[in-house]
Short mmCIF file of C-alpha atoms in Angstrom, two decimals:
data_model
loop_
_atom_site.label_atom_id
_atom_site.label_comp_id
_atom_site.label_asym_id
_atom_site.label_seq_id
_atom_site.Cartn_x
_atom_site.Cartn_y
_atom_site.Cartn_z
CA MET K 195 0.08 -4.24 18.61
CA ALA K 196 0.17 -8.57 18.78
CA ARG K 197 -1.20 -9.97 16.51
CA LYS K 198 -3.73 -12.88 17.94
CA PHE K 199 -3.09 -16.09 17.10
CA PHE K 200 -5.56 -18.39 15.34
CA VAL K 201 -6.60 -21.27 15.00
CA GLY K 202 -9.06 -22.50 11.84
CA GLY K 203 -10.12 -26.73 11.81
CA ASN K 204 -10.86 -27.52 8.37
CA TRP K 205 -12.93 -30.38 8.16
CA LYS K 206 -12.87 -30.91 4.07
CA CYS K 207 -15.84 -32.90 2.68
CA ASN K 208 -15.38 -35.24 6.53
CA GLY K 209 -18.43 -36.31 8.77
CA THR K 210 -21.69 -37.55 10.15
CA ALA K 211 -24.39 -35.54 11.99
CA GLU K 212 -22.93 -38.03 15.33
CA GLU K 213 -19.65 -37.74 14.17
CA VAL K 214 -20.30 -33.52 13.95
CA LYS K 215 -21.74 -33.94 16.79
CA LYS K 216 -19.14 -35.63 19.21
CA ILE K 217 -16.29 -33.43 17.56
CA VAL K 218 -18.04 -30.49 18.79
CA ASN K 219 -18.38 -31.86 21.75
CA THR K 220 -15.63 -32.63 22.18
CA LEU K 221 -14.80 -28.23 21.33
CA ASN K 222 -17.42 -27.69 23.79
CA GLU K 223 -15.55 -29.35 26.87
CA ALA K 224 -12.30 -28.12 26.17
CA GLN K 225 -10.27 -25.66 28.21
CA VAL K 226 -8.52 -23.79 26.07
CA PRO K 227 -6.91 -19.83 26.42
CA SER K 228 -9.03 -17.18 26.43
CA GLN K 229 -10.52 -15.43 23.51
CA ASP K 230 -7.84 -12.36 23.95
CA VAL K 231 -4.74 -15.13 23.28
CA VAL K 232 -6.18 -17.72 20.55
CA GLU K 233 -9.22 -17.12 17.86
CA VAL K 234 -10.81 -20.79 17.10
CA VAL K 235 -12.50 -21.17 13.91
CA VAL K 236 -13.79 -24.40 12.83
CA SER K 237 -15.21 -25.25 9.20
CA PRO K 238 -17.25 -28.48 8.86
CA PRO K 239 -19.21 -29.23 4.64
CA TYR K 240 -22.01 -27.19 4.45
CA VAL K 241 -24.62 -29.72 5.17
CA PHE K 242 -23.88 -28.82 8.91
CA LEU K 243 -23.21 -25.38 9.22
CA PRO K 244 -26.39 -24.43 10.86
CA LEU K 245 -26.07 -28.27 13.18
CA VAL K 246 -22.07 -26.45 14.74
CA LYS K 247 -23.04 -22.86 14.83
CA SER K 248 -26.15 -23.59 17.00
CA THR K 249 -24.37 -25.72 18.97
CA LEU K 250 -20.89 -24.98 19.33
CA ARG K 251 -19.46 -22.53 22.25
CA SER K 252 -19.78 -18.96 21.40
CA ASP K 253 -15.52 -17.85 22.30
CA PHE K 254 -15.33 -20.50 18.84
CA HIS K 255 -16.76 -19.29 15.20
CA VAL K 256 -17.61 -21.01 11.77
CA ALA K 257 -16.62 -21.25 8.59
CA ALA K 258 -17.47 -22.21 5.35
CA GLN K 259 -15.36 -23.59 2.76
CA ASN K 260 -15.95 -22.30 -0.08
CA CYS K 261 -18.34 -19.16 -1.41
CA TRP K 262 -19.75 -18.24 -4.58
CA VAL K 263 -17.57 -15.42 -6.28
CA LYS K 264 -20.92 -13.17 -6.92
CA LYS K 265 -24.45 -13.12 -5.84
CA GLY K 266 -26.88 -16.03 -6.04
CA GLY K 267 -29.06 -17.11 -9.26
CA ALA K 268 -28.70 -19.35 -11.69
CA PHE K 269 -25.53 -21.09 -10.55
CA THR K 270 -26.71 -24.28 -9.24
CA GLY K 271 -24.91 -26.57 -6.79
CA GLU K 272 -23.44 -23.08 -5.69
CA VAL K 273 -24.03 -21.08 -2.13
CA SER K 274 -23.14 -17.23 -1.83
CA ALA K 275 -21.19 -14.86 0.47
CA GLU K 276 -25.20 -13.13 1.27
CA MET K 277 -26.91 -16.54 2.16
CA LEU K 278 -23.94 -17.33 4.69
CA VAL K 279 -24.26 -13.41 6.12
CA ASN K 280 -27.98 -14.38 6.67
CA LEU K 281 -27.70 -17.40 8.41
CA ASP K 282 -25.30 -15.31 10.57
CA ILE K 283 -22.17 -18.04 9.46
CA PRO K 284 -19.38 -14.76 10.29
CA TRP K 285 -16.06 -16.79 7.83
CA VAL K 286 -15.39 -18.27 5.01
CA ILE K 287 -11.95 -20.24 3.04
CA LEU K 288 -11.04 -19.35 0.16
CA GLY K 289 -8.76 -20.36 -2.47
CA HIS K 290 -8.05 -23.62 -0.58
CA SER K 291 -5.19 -25.66 -2.67
CA GLU K 292 -7.36 -28.71 -3.06
CA ARG K 293 -10.17 -25.95 -5.23
CA ARG K 294 -7.67 -24.27 -6.62
CA ALA K 295 -5.85 -28.24 -8.48
CA LEU K 296 -8.49 -30.14 -8.45
CA LEU K 297 -11.07 -27.73 -9.76
CA ASN K 298 -8.32 -25.62 -11.82
CA GLU K 299 -8.88 -21.73 -9.36
CA THR K 300 -7.45 -19.36 -10.50
CA ASN K 301 -5.33 -16.05 -8.65
CA GLU K 302 -7.85 -13.67 -10.45
CA PHE K 303 -11.15 -16.67 -9.58
CA VAL K 304 -9.89 -16.77 -5.38
CA GLY K 305 -8.76 -12.36 -5.67
CA ASP K 306 -11.74 -12.15 -7.05
CA LYS K 307 -14.30 -14.57 -4.30
CA VAL K 308 -12.50 -12.78 -1.62
CA ALA K 309 -12.83 -9.43 -2.67
CA TYR K 310 -16.98 -10.82 -3.29
CA ALA K 311 -17.09 -12.05 0.10
CA LEU K 312 -15.29 -8.86 1.78
CA ALA K 313 -17.73 -7.26 0.50
CA GLN K 314 -20.83 -8.80 1.87
CA GLY K 315 -19.11 -8.54 5.40
CA LEU K 316 -17.56 -12.17 5.83
CA SER K 317 -14.10 -12.82 6.74
CA VAL K 318 -11.74 -14.50 4.89
CA ILE K 319 -9.69 -16.98 4.96
CA ALA K 320 -7.10 -16.35 2.22
CA CYS K 321 -4.86 -19.42 0.89
CA VAL K 322 -1.59 -19.85 -1.28
CA GLY K 323 0.70 -22.19 -1.58
CA GLU K 324 3.25 -23.59 -3.80
CA THR K 325 3.55 -27.48 -5.14
CA LEU K 326 5.85 -29.94 -4.58
CA GLU K 327 7.64 -28.73 -7.65
CA GLN K 328 7.59 -25.39 -7.12
CA ARG K 329 9.36 -25.48 -4.48
CA GLU K 330 11.71 -27.76 -6.49
CA ALA K 331 12.77 -25.86 -8.99
CA GLY K 332 12.79 -22.42 -5.93
CA SER K 333 9.70 -20.39 -7.35
CA THR K 334 8.13 -20.47 -4.02
CA MET K 335 8.31 -17.28 -3.37
CA ASP K 336 7.19 -16.13 -6.84
CA VAL K 337 4.24 -18.44 -7.06
CA VAL K 338 2.63 -17.39 -2.77
CA ALA K 339 3.31 -13.61 -4.84
CA ALA K 340 1.23 -14.11 -7.61
CA GLN K 341 -1.27 -15.58 -4.96
CA THR K 342 -0.90 -13.00 -3.10
CA LYS K 343 -1.37 -10.64 -5.93
CA ALA K 344 -4.70 -11.91 -6.74
CA ILE K 345 -6.04 -10.85 -3.76
CA ALA K 346 -4.26 -7.94 -2.84
CA ASP K 347 -4.95 -5.84 -5.98
CA ARG K 348 -8.62 -6.76 -5.47
CA VAL K 349 -8.95 -5.50 -1.50
CA SER K 350 -8.38 -2.56 -0.22
CA ASN K 351 -9.04 -3.79 3.75
CA TRP K 352 -7.20 -6.44 5.01
CA SER K 353 -9.06 -6.08 8.05
CA LYS K 354 -11.21 -8.50 7.68
CA VAL K 355 -8.20 -10.98 5.97
CA VAL K 356 -6.71 -14.40 7.23
CA ILE K 357 -3.56 -14.94 4.89
CA ALA K 358 -3.43 -19.10 5.14
CA TYR K 359 -0.19 -20.42 3.42
CA GLU K 360 -0.64 -23.90 3.11
CA PRO K 361 2.58 -25.81 1.22
CA VAL K 362 0.51 -28.59 -1.42
CA TRP K 363 3.56 -30.64 -0.65
CA ALA K 364 2.65 -30.98 2.68
CA ILE K 365 -1.11 -31.40 2.78
CA GLY K 366 -2.27 -34.15 3.98
CA THR K 367 0.89 -36.24 3.14
CA GLY K 368 2.58 -36.38 6.31
CA LYS K 369 5.26 -33.54 5.26
CA VAL K 370 5.60 -30.80 7.71
CA ALA K 371 7.64 -28.01 6.51
CA SER K 372 9.93 -27.25 9.01
CA PRO K 373 9.62 -24.70 11.58
CA ALA K 374 13.15 -23.00 9.61
CA GLN K 375 10.99 -23.29 5.89
CA ALA K 376 7.41 -22.09 7.74
CA GLN K 377 9.32 -18.89 9.98
CA GLU K 378 11.43 -18.57 6.03
CA VAL K 379 8.30 -18.01 3.60
CA HIS K 380 5.69 -15.85 6.51
CA ASP K 381 8.63 -13.68 6.72
CA GLU K 382 8.48 -13.38 2.73
CA LEU K 383 5.26 -13.13 1.99
CA ARG K 384 5.32 -10.44 5.65
CA LYS K 385 7.98 -8.61 3.62
CA TRP K 386 5.87 -8.37 0.07
CA LEU K 387 2.95 -7.20 2.37
CA ALA K 388 5.19 -4.70 3.14
CA LYS K 389 6.39 -3.54 -0.30
CA ASN K 390 3.63 -3.85 -2.38
CA VAL K 391 0.92 -3.16 0.67
CA SER K 392 1.90 -1.39 4.03
CA ALA K 393 3.93 -1.84 6.17
CA GLU K 394 0.66 -1.39 8.72
CA ILE K 395 -0.63 -4.35 7.15
CA ALA K 396 2.29 -6.16 6.63
CA ALA K 397 2.54 -5.66 10.32
CA THR K 398 -0.87 -6.45 11.23
CA THR K 399 -2.39 -9.41 9.27
CA ARG K 400 -2.18 -12.98 10.51
CA ILE K 401 -0.31 -15.44 8.56
CA ILE K 402 -1.52 -19.08 9.58
CA TYR K 403 0.24 -22.43 8.11
CA GLY K 404 -1.11 -25.76 7.28
CA GLY K 405 0.16 -28.77 6.14
CA SER K 406 0.42 -31.29 8.33
CA VAL K 407 0.23 -29.24 11.80
CA ASN K 408 -0.69 -31.89 14.57
CA GLY K 409 -0.11 -32.12 18.40
CA GLY K 410 3.63 -32.99 18.33
CA ASN K 411 4.64 -30.71 16.24
CA CYS K 412 2.40 -27.71 16.97
CA LYS K 413 3.88 -25.68 19.51
CA GLU K 414 7.66 -25.48 17.61
CA LEU K 415 5.79 -24.30 14.81
CA GLY K 416 4.01 -21.57 16.40
CA GLY K 417 6.64 -20.88 18.10
CA GLN K 418 8.37 -18.59 14.91
CA ALA K 419 7.77 -15.62 14.64
CA ASP K 420 6.52 -14.92 12.09
CA VAL K 421 3.94 -18.01 11.99
CA ASP K 422 0.60 -16.21 13.96
CA GLY K 423 -1.11 -19.67 14.65
CA PHE K 424 -2.54 -22.45 12.23
CA LEU K 425 -4.77 -23.61 9.61
CA VAL K 426 -5.66 -27.43 10.96
CA GLY K 427 -7.02 -30.36 8.70
CA GLY K 428 -7.04 -34.16 9.14
CA ALA K 429 -6.14 -33.16 13.02
CA SER K 430 -9.19 -30.93 13.75
CA LEU K 431 -11.84 -33.98 13.90
CA LYS K 432 -9.25 -35.49 15.96
CA PRO K 433 -9.17 -34.69 19.91
CA GLU K 434 -5.59 -33.52 19.39
CA PHE K 435 -7.60 -30.13 17.84
CA ILE K 436 -7.47 -28.87 21.31
CA ASP K 437 -3.75 -29.38 22.01
CA ILE K 438 -3.08 -27.54 18.76
CA ILE K 439 -5.28 -24.85 20.02
CA LYS K 440 -3.42 -24.97 23.07
CA ALA K 441 -0.41 -24.11 21.13
CA ALA K 442 -1.42 -20.31 21.27
CA GLU K 443 0.31 -20.03 24.81
CA VAL K 444 3.20 -19.89 23.31
CA LYS K 445 2.85 -16.50 21.73
CA LYS K 446 1.97 -15.21 25.24
CA SER K 447 5.33 -16.88 26.54
CA ALA K 448 7.51 -15.50 24.06
#
């Protein structure tokens, strides 16, 4: 079974209501491949989720950038998975490297978050990736495998999980993993899933690439056999996000 190409736009901590309306207008007017070719999800900051959800075209979906690790309650400043479900937000990004680094989210904590969000019915974009020091030390696969294992240990149903491989050294730096570097890690990650979860999960789970993806490099990256799409940062706030969505066509012609 072919894996449907997936393009996520992570808006991070950016935007005003006016800017968000402009981005949504650009997306709504765009000519993009149909839903059977590409799945598109955009992730605005929490405060703009209802605005985007209510105005965005129906063939694109909305994701939160994070959620709390368990049921809501006395957790000031947090947003629970249940609240996202209540607002009809179908997706959530968990374990982004910025949260792992800046907020000290551990592999185990991220694994718990993924399991809890899935249990509430959300679909999850689970992020993994190594730092520059880890890559230079030759431990990329050890790091990514440990991050993935913390999720695999807690998850039995993978049908609503997309793995985003995001080399930390390539996020927002302008440095991009070469298509060969991205393919190598995606291939290794898929082999890890086959060995440690199942061959079926390995074959059907989408592994997307994130890290300075833009209109200029998306086709070559997307053409790699084990790259099933992208999680786009800065470029998702710009019109070139449309070009990145269109890169899904490389799989159709492959």
